[in-house]
Short mmCIF file of C-alpha atoms in Angstrom, two decimals:
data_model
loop_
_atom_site.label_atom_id
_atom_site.label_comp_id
_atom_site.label_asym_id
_atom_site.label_seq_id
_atom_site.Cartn_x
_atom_site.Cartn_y
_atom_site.Cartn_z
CA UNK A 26 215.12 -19.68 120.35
CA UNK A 27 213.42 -17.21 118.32
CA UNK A 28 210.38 -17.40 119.57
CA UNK A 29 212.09 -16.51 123.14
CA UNK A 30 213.87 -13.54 121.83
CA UNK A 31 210.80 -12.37 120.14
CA UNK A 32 209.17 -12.65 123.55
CA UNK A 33 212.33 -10.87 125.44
CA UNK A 34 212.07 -7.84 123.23
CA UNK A 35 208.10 -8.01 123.65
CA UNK A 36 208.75 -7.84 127.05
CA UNK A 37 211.43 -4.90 126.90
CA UNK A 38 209.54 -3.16 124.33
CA UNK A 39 205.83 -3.48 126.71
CA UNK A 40 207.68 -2.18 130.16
CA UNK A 41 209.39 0.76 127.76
CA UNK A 42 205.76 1.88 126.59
CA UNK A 43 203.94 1.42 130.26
CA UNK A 44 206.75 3.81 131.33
CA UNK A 45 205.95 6.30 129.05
CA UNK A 46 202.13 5.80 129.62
CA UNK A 47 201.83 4.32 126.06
CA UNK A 48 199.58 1.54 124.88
CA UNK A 49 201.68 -1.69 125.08
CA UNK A 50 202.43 -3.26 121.64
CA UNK A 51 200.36 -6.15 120.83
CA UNK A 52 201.80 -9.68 120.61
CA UNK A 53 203.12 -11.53 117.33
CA UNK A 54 201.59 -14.32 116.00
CA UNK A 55 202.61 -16.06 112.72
CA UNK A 56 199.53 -16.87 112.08
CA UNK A 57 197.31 -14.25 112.30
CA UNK A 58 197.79 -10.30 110.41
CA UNK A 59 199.51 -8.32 112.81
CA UNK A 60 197.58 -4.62 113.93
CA UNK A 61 198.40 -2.18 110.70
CA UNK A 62 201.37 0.13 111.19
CA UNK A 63 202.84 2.65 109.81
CA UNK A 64 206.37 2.78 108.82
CA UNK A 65 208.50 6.07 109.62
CA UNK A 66 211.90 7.42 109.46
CA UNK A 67 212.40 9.00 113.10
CA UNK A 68 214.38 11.90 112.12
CA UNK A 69 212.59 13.23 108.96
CA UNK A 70 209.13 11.98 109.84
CA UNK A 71 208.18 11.00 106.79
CA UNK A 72 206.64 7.93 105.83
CA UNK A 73 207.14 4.99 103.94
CA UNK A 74 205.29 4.58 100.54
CA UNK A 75 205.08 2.33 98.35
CA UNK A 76 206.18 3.80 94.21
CA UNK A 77 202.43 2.52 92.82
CA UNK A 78 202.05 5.15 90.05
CA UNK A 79 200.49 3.32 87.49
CA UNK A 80 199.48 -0.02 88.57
CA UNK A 81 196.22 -1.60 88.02
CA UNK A 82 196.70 -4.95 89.85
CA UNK A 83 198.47 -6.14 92.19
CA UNK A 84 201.10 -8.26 90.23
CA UNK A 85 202.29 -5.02 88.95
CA UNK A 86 203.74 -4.01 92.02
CA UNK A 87 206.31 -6.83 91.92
CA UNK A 88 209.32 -4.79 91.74
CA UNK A 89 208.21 -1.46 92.44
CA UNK A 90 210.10 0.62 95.44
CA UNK A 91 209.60 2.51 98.38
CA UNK A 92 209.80 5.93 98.97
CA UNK A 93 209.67 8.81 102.37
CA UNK A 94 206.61 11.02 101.81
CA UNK A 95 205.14 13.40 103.93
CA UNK A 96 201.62 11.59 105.45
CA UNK A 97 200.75 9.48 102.27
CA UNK A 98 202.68 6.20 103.72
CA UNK A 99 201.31 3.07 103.24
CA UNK A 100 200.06 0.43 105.78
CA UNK A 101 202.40 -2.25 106.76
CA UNK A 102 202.50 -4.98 109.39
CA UNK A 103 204.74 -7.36 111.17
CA UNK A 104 204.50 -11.09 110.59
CA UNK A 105 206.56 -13.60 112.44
CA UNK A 106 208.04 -16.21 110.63
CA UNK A 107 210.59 -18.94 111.06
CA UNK A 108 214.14 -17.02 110.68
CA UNK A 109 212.90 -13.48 110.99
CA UNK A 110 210.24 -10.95 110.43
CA UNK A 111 208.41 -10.09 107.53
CA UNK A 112 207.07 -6.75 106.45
CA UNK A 113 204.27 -6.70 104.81
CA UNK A 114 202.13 -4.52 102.63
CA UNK A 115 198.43 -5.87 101.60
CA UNK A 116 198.88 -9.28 102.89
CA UNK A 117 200.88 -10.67 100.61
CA UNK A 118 203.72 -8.55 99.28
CA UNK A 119 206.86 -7.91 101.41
CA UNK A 120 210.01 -5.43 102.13
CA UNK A 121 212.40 -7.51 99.78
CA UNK A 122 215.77 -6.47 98.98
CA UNK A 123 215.96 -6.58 95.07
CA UNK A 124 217.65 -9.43 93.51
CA UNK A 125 219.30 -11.62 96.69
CA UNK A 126 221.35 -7.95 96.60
CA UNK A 127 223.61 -8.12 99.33
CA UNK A 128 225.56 -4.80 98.57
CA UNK A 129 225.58 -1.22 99.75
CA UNK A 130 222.96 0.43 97.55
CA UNK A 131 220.72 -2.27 96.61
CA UNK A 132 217.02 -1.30 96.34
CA UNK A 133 214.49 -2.49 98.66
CA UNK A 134 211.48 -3.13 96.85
CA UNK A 135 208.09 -5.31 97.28
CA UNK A 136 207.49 -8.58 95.85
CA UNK A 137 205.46 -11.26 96.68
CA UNK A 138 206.42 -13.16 99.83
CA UNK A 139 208.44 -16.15 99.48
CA UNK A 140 209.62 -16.11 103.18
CA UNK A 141 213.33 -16.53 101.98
CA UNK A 142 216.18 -14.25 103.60
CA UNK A 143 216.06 -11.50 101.55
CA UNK A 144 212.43 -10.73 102.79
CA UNK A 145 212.74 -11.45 106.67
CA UNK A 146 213.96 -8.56 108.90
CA UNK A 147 215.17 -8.59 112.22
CA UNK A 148 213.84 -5.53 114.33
CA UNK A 149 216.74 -4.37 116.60
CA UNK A 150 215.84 -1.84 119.31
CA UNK A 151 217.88 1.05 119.17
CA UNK A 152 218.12 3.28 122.55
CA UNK A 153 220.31 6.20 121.29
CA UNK A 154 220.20 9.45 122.98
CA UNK A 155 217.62 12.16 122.59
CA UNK A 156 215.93 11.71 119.08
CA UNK A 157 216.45 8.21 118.27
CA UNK A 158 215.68 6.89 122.01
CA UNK A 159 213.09 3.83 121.23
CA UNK A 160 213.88 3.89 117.53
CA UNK A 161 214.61 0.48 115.94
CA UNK A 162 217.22 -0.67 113.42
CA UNK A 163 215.50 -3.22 110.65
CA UNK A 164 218.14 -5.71 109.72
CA UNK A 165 217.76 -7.65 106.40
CA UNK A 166 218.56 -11.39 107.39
CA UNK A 167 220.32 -12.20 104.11
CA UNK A 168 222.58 -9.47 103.98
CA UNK A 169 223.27 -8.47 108.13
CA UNK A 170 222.46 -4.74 106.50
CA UNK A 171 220.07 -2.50 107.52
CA UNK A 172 216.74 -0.45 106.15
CA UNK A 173 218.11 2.67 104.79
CA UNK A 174 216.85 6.01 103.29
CA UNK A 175 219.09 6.95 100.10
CA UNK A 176 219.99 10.63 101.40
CA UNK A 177 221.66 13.34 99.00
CA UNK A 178 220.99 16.22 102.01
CA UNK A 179 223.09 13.95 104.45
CA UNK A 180 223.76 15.26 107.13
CA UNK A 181 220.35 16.13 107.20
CA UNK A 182 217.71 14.23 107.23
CA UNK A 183 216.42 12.28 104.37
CA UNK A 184 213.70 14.77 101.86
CA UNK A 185 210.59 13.47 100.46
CA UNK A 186 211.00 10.94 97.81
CA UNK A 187 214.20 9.61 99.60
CA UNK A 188 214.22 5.77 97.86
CA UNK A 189 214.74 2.88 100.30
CA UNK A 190 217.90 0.75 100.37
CA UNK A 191 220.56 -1.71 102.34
CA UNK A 192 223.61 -0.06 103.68
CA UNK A 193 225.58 -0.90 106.49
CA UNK A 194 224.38 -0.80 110.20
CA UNK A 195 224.96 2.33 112.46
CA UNK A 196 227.67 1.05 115.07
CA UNK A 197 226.61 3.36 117.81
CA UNK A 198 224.61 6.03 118.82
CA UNK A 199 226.43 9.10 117.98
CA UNK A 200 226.59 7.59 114.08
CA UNK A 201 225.78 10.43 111.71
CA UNK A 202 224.39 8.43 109.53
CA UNK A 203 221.56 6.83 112.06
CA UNK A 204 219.38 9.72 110.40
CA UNK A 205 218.45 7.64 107.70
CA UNK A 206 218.13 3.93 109.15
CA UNK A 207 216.56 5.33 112.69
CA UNK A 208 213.12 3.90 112.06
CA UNK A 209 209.83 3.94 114.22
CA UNK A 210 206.43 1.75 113.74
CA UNK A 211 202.97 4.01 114.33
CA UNK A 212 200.46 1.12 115.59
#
């Protein structure tokens, strides 16, 4: 079943690009590493980063969070798995929402992949009007909440150094807060 929907919105998201005279996205495939992308918030334009100040290995990074800044994001890519998507940064660390959190607020941070819910991610087209048309909603799988920018300019969009979250999902298009979970990938 998943593996259908995964091919539905490969379909969907191929004929969308081909209309717009874009390259079409390349396939999934669990077990191969997907074509780099980068990660970026459609309204702001700034792009995801991973907090790394200090680290000088990679078990350091357990924990750390992610942060918008302007053209210093970090290189992430898609890997199906059973039950989801992960995200994933350097092969082996993923988009993890801190702690099995399920609340409002909870910091989404990398950790080494486990492939339990808290790390998979299901990628939700979004087709809103004007700005956000072919933006995409990430859903965390354990919580049914969605990637989030922590904004204190909202209504604006989120500033440099905006902190990643869950919150809950937009409901619709016209949702002012879709500025900080609209979300584009840069393959």
């Amino acid at each position: 079943m998943m593996r259908r929907k995964s091919m539905v919105l490969l379909a969907a998201l191929t004929a969308f690009c081909t209309s717009w005279g874009l390259a079409a996205p390349v396939p999934a495939n669990a077990d191969t590493w997907h074509q780099s992308t980068r990660l970026t918030n459609r309204r702001s334009g700034l792009e995801v980063s991973v907090i790394s100040a200090g680290c000088r290995d990679m078990a350091c990074l357990n924990g750390r969070g992610l942060r918008l800044e302007s053209g210093a994001g970090s290189i992430f890519a898609l890997v199906d798995v059973p039950g989801g998507s992960e995200i994933r940064w350097s092969h082996d660390k993923c988009l993890d929402a801190a702690g099995f959190g399920t609340t409002n607020g909870t910091p989404v941070i990398l950790w080494d992949c486990t492939g339990t819910t808290n790390q998979l991610w299901e990628i939700q087209g979004f087709y809103g009007p004007g700005a956000d048309l072919g933006s995409v909603l990430l859903v965390n799988k354990l919580s049914g909440k969605c990637l989030d920018a922590r904004n204190p300019s909202f209504p604006t969009p989120p500033p440099p150094m905006a902190v990643l979250q869950i919150w809950d999902c937009v409901k619709k298009p016209k949702d002012p807060w879709i500025v900080n979970q609209a979300w584009e990938f840069h393959f």
